[in-house]
Amino acid sequence: MPNSQEASRLLQLARDARTRGDSLLHLQFDVAQLSGESSSWGSADNRMLRDDHVGYFLSEVEKLGWRLESTSHVFVESGATTSSRILGTGQGVVNHGGVEGFFTFRAASVD
């Protein structure tokens, strides 16, 4: 889930779009981070830090009168660290970046 300031901003965008009568809403935010540290042996130690609260946030958007229509995700690399391996050839690589989620909502029909 986005941090509280970003979540508030995104929820306000959803409220404003609903008030204007928009039929579609598109939101994007980080859903995971890839990080790690190089080791003295030259190997890579990557870790994926997932956000287990994305569903809760998406539910909050739906409470405002939107229905999730489509999602997609992309990895955005922010850098990498390499180190030479002690025993053998080659290098260990540690990537850094985030998984960005793209969420498209359709205005729910009002009964």
Coordinates of N, CA and C in Angstrom, one line a residue:
M1 N 0.8 -1.2 0.0 CA 0.0 0.0 0.0 C 0.9 1.2 0.0
P2 N 0.5 2.2 -0.7 CA 1.3 3.5 -0.7 C 1.4 4.0 0.8
N3 N 2.4 4.8 1.1 CA 2.5 5.4 2.4 C 1.2 6.3 2.6
S4 N 1.0 6.7 3.8 CA -0.3 7.4 4.2 C -0.5 8.6 3.4
Q5 N 0.6 9.4 3.1 CA 0.4 10.7 2.4 C 0.1 10.4 0.9
E6 N 0.7 9.4 0.3 CA 0.5 9.0 -1.1 C -0.9 8.4 -1.2
A7 N -1.3 7.6 -0.2 CA -2.6 6.9 -0.2 C -3.7 8.0 -0.2
S8 N -3.5 9.0 0.7 CA -4.5 10.1 0.8 C -4.6 10.9 -0.5
R9 N -3.5 11.1 -1.2 CA -3.5 11.8 -2.4 C -4.2 11.0 -3.5
L10 N -3.9 9.7 -3.6 CA -4.6 8.9 -4.6 C -6.1 8.7 -4.3
L11 N -6.5 8.6 -3.1 CA -7.9 8.5 -2.7 C -8.6 9.8 -3.1
Q12 N -7.9 11.0 -2.9 CA -8.5 12.3 -3.3 C -8.7 12.4 -4.8
L13 N -7.7 11.8 -5.5 CA -7.9 11.8 -7.0 C -9.1 11.0 -7.4
A14 N -9.3 9.9 -6.7 CA -10.5 9.0 -7.0 C -11.8 9.7 -6.7
R15 N -11.8 10.5 -5.5 CA -13.0 11.2 -5.2 C -13.3 12.3 -6.2
D16 N -12.2 13.1 -6.6 CA -12.4 14.2 -7.5 C -12.9 13.6 -8.9
A17 N -12.3 12.5 -9.3 CA -12.7 12.0 -10.6 C -14.2 11.5 -10.6
R18 N -14.6 11.0 -9.5 CA -16.0 10.5 -9.3 C -16.9 11.7 -9.3
T19 N -16.5 12.8 -8.6 CA -17.3 14.0 -8.5 C -17.5 14.6 -9.9
R20 N -16.4 14.6 -10.7 CA -16.5 15.2 -12.1 C -17.3 14.3 -13.0
G21 N -17.6 13.1 -12.6 CA -18.3 12.2 -13.5 C -17.5 11.4 -14.5
D22 N -16.2 11.3 -14.2 CA -15.3 10.5 -15.1 C -15.7 9.1 -15.1
S23 N -15.6 8.4 -16.2 CA -15.9 7.0 -16.3 C -14.8 6.1 -16.0
L24 N -13.5 6.6 -16.2 CA -12.3 5.8 -15.9 C -11.4 6.5 -14.9
L25 N -10.7 5.7 -14.2 CA -9.7 6.2 -13.2 C -8.5 5.4 -13.4
H26 N -7.3 6.0 -13.5 CA -6.1 5.2 -13.6 C -5.1 5.7 -12.5
L27 N -4.7 4.7 -11.7 CA -3.8 5.0 -10.6 C -2.5 4.1 -10.7
Q28 N -1.4 4.6 -10.3 CA -0.2 3.8 -10.3 C 0.6 4.1 -9.0
F29 N 1.2 3.0 -8.4 CA 2.0 3.2 -7.2 C 2.9 1.9 -7.1
D30 N 3.9 2.0 -6.2 CA 4.8 0.9 -6.0 C 4.1 -0.2 -5.2
V31 N 4.3 -1.5 -5.7 CA 3.7 -2.6 -4.9 C 4.8 -3.5 -4.4
A32 N 6.0 -3.3 -4.7 CA 7.1 -4.1 -4.2 C 8.5 -3.5 -4.5
Q33 N 9.5 -3.8 -3.7 CA 10.8 -3.3 -3.9 C 11.8 -4.4 -4.0
L34 N 12.7 -4.4 -4.9 CA 13.8 -5.3 -5.0 C 15.1 -4.7 -4.5
S35 N 15.7 -5.3 -3.5 CA 16.9 -4.7 -3.0 C 17.8 -5.9 -2.5
G36 N 19.0 -5.5 -2.2 CA 20.0 -6.6 -1.7 C 21.3 -6.0 -1.5
E37 N 22.2 -6.8 -1.1 CA 23.6 -6.4 -0.8 C 24.6 -7.4 -1.5
S38 N 25.7 -6.9 -2.0 CA 26.7 -7.8 -2.5 C 27.4 -8.4 -1.3
S39 N 27.9 -9.6 -1.6 CA 28.6 -10.3 -0.5 C 30.1 -10.3 -0.8
S40 N 30.9 -10.6 0.2 CA 32.4 -10.6 0.0 C 32.8 -11.7 -0.9
W41 N 31.9 -12.7 -1.2 CA 32.3 -13.8 -2.1 C 31.9 -13.4 -3.5
G42 N 31.3 -12.3 -3.7 CA 31.0 -11.8 -5.1 C 29.6 -12.3 -5.6
S43 N 28.8 -12.9 -4.7 CA 27.5 -13.4 -5.1 C 26.5 -12.3 -4.9
A44 N 25.3 -12.6 -5.5 CA 24.2 -11.6 -5.4 C 23.3 -12.1 -4.3
D45 N 22.7 -11.1 -3.5 CA 21.8 -11.4 -2.5 C 20.6 -10.5 -2.7
N46 N 19.7 -10.8 -3.6 CA 18.5 -10.0 -3.9 C 17.4 -10.4 -3.0
R47 N 16.6 -9.4 -2.6 CA 15.4 -9.7 -1.8 C 14.2 -8.9 -2.3
M48 N 13.1 -9.5 -2.4 CA 11.9 -8.8 -2.9 C 11.1 -8.5 -1.6
L49 N 10.8 -7.2 -1.4 CA 10.0 -6.7 -0.3 C 8.6 -6.4 -0.9
R50 N 7.6 -7.3 -0.5 CA 6.3 -7.1 -1.1 C 5.4 -6.3 -0.2
D51 N 4.4 -5.7 -0.7 CA 3.4 -5.0 0.0 C 2.1 -5.8 0.1
D52 N 1.9 -6.4 1.3 CA 0.7 -7.2 1.4 C -0.6 -6.5 1.6
H53 N -0.6 -5.1 1.6 CA -1.8 -4.4 1.9 C -2.4 -3.7 0.6
V54 N -1.9 -4.1 -0.6 CA -2.4 -3.5 -1.8 C -3.9 -3.7 -2.0
G55 N -4.3 -4.9 -1.7 CA -5.7 -5.3 -1.8 C -6.6 -4.4 -0.9
Y56 N -6.1 -4.1 0.3 CA -6.9 -3.2 1.2 C -7.0 -1.9 0.6
F57 N -5.9 -1.3 0.0 CA -6.0 0.0 -0.6 C -7.0 0.0 -1.8
L58 N -6.8 -1.0 -2.7 CA -7.7 -1.1 -3.8 C -9.2 -1.2 -3.4
S59 N -9.5 -1.9 -2.3 CA -10.8 -2.0 -1.7 C -11.3 -0.6 -1.3
E60 N -10.4 0.2 -0.7 CA -10.8 1.6 -0.3 C -11.2 2.4 -1.6
V61 N -10.5 2.2 -2.7 CA -10.9 2.9 -3.9 C -12.2 2.5 -4.4
E62 N -12.5 1.2 -4.3 CA -13.8 0.6 -4.7 C -14.9 1.2 -3.9
K63 N -14.7 1.4 -2.6 CA -15.7 2.0 -1.7 C -16.1 3.3 -2.2
L64 N -15.3 4.0 -3.0 CA -15.6 5.4 -3.4 C -16.5 5.3 -4.7
G65 N -16.8 4.1 -5.2 CA -17.7 4.0 -6.4 C -17.0 3.6 -7.6
W66 N -15.8 3.0 -7.5 CA -15.0 2.5 -8.6 C -15.0 1.0 -8.6
R67 N -14.8 0.3 -9.8 CA -14.7 -1.1 -9.9 C -13.4 -1.4 -10.6
L68 N -12.5 -2.2 -10.1 CA -11.2 -2.5 -10.7 C -11.5 -3.2 -12.0
E69 N -10.9 -2.7 -13.1 CA -11.2 -3.2 -14.4 C -9.9 -3.9 -15.0
S70 N -8.7 -3.3 -14.7 CA -7.5 -3.9 -15.3 C -6.3 -3.6 -14.4
T71 N -5.4 -4.5 -14.4 CA -4.1 -4.2 -13.7 C -2.9 -4.7 -14.6
S72 N -1.8 -4.0 -14.3 CA -0.6 -4.5 -15.0 C 0.6 -4.0 -14.1
H73 N 1.7 -4.6 -14.3 CA 2.9 -4.3 -13.4 C 4.1 -4.3 -14.3
V74 N 5.1 -3.5 -13.8 CA 6.4 -3.4 -14.5 C 7.5 -3.2 -13.5
F75 N 8.6 -3.8 -13.8 CA 9.8 -3.6 -12.9 C 10.6 -2.4 -13.4
V76 N 10.8 -1.5 -12.5 CA 11.6 -0.3 -12.9 C 12.9 -0.4 -12.1
E77 N 14.0 -0.7 -12.9 CA 15.3 -0.8 -12.3 C 15.9 0.6 -11.9
S78 N 16.3 0.7 -10.7 CA 16.9 2.0 -10.3 C 18.5 1.9 -10.2
G79 N 19.0 0.7 -10.4 CA 20.5 0.5 -10.3 C 20.8 -0.9 -10.1
A80 N 22.1 -1.2 -10.1 CA 22.7 -2.5 -9.8 C 24.1 -2.3 -9.3
T81 N 24.5 -3.3 -8.5 CA 25.8 -3.3 -7.9 C 26.5 -4.6 -8.3
T82 N 27.7 -4.6 -8.8 CA 28.4 -5.8 -9.2 C 29.6 -5.9 -8.3
S83 N 30.1 -7.2 -8.1 CA 31.3 -7.4 -7.4 C 31.9 -8.7 -8.0
S84 N 33.3 -8.7 -8.0 CA 34.0 -9.8 -8.6 C 33.9 -11.0 -7.6
R85 N 33.8 -12.2 -8.2 CA 33.8 -13.4 -7.4 C 35.2 -13.8 -7.0
I86 N 35.3 -14.2 -5.8 CA 36.7 -14.6 -5.3 C 37.1 -15.9 -5.9
L87 N 36.3 -16.9 -5.9 CA 36.6 -18.3 -6.5 C 36.0 -18.5 -7.8
G88 N 36.6 -18.1 -8.8 CA 36.0 -18.3 -10.2 C 35.9 -17.0 -10.9
T89 N 35.3 -17.1 -12.1 CA 35.2 -16.0 -13.0 C 33.9 -15.4 -12.9
G90 N 33.8 -14.2 -13.4 CA 32.5 -13.6 -13.4 C 32.2 -12.6 -12.3
Q91 N 31.0 -12.1 -12.2 CA 30.7 -11.1 -11.2 C 29.3 -11.5 -10.6
G92 N 29.1 -11.1 -9.4 CA 27.8 -11.2 -8.8 C 27.1 -9.9 -9.0
V93 N 25.8 -9.9 -9.2 CA 25.0 -8.7 -9.5 C 23.9 -8.6 -8.5
V94 N 23.7 -7.4 -7.9 CA 22.6 -7.2 -7.1 C 21.8 -6.0 -7.7
N95 N 20.6 -6.3 -8.1 CA 19.7 -5.3 -8.7 C 18.9 -4.6 -7.7
H96 N 18.5 -3.4 -8.0 CA 17.7 -2.5 -7.2 C 16.6 -1.9 -8.0
G97 N 15.4 -1.8 -7.4 CA 14.3 -1.2 -8.2 C 13.0 -1.5 -7.5
G98 N 11.9 -1.1 -8.3 CA 10.6 -1.3 -7.7 C 9.7 -1.9 -8.8
V99 N 8.6 -2.5 -8.3 CA 7.6 -3.0 -9.1 C 6.4 -2.0 -9.0
E100 N 6.1 -1.4 -10.1 CA 5.1 -0.4 -10.2 C 3.8 -1.1 -10.7
G101 N 2.7 -0.8 -10.0 CA 1.4 -1.3 -10.3 C 0.6 -0.3 -11.0
F102 N -0.1 -0.7 -12.1 CA -1.0 0.2 -12.8 C -2.4 -0.4 -12.7
F103 N -3.3 0.5 -12.2 CA -4.6 0.0 -11.9 C -5.7 0.9 -12.6
T104 N -6.5 0.3 -13.4 CA -7.5 1.1 -14.1 C -8.9 0.7 -13.5
F105 N -9.7 1.6 -13.1 CA -11.0 1.4 -12.5 C -12.0 2.0 -13.5
R106 N -13.2 1.4 -13.5 CA -14.4 2.0 -14.2 C -15.4 2.4 -13.1
A107 N -16.0 3.5 -13.4 CA -17.0 4.0 -12.5 C -18.1 3.0 -12.3
A108 N -18.5 2.6 -11.1 CA -19.5 1.7 -10.8 C -20.9 2.3 -11.2
S109 N -21.8 1.5 -11.7 CA -23.1 2.1 -12.0 C -23.8 2.3 -10.7
V110 N -24.6 3.3 -10.7 CA -25.4 3.7 -9.5 C -26.8 3.1 -9.7
D111 N -27.2 2.3 -8.8 CA -28.5 1.6 -8.9 C -29.6 2.5 -8.3

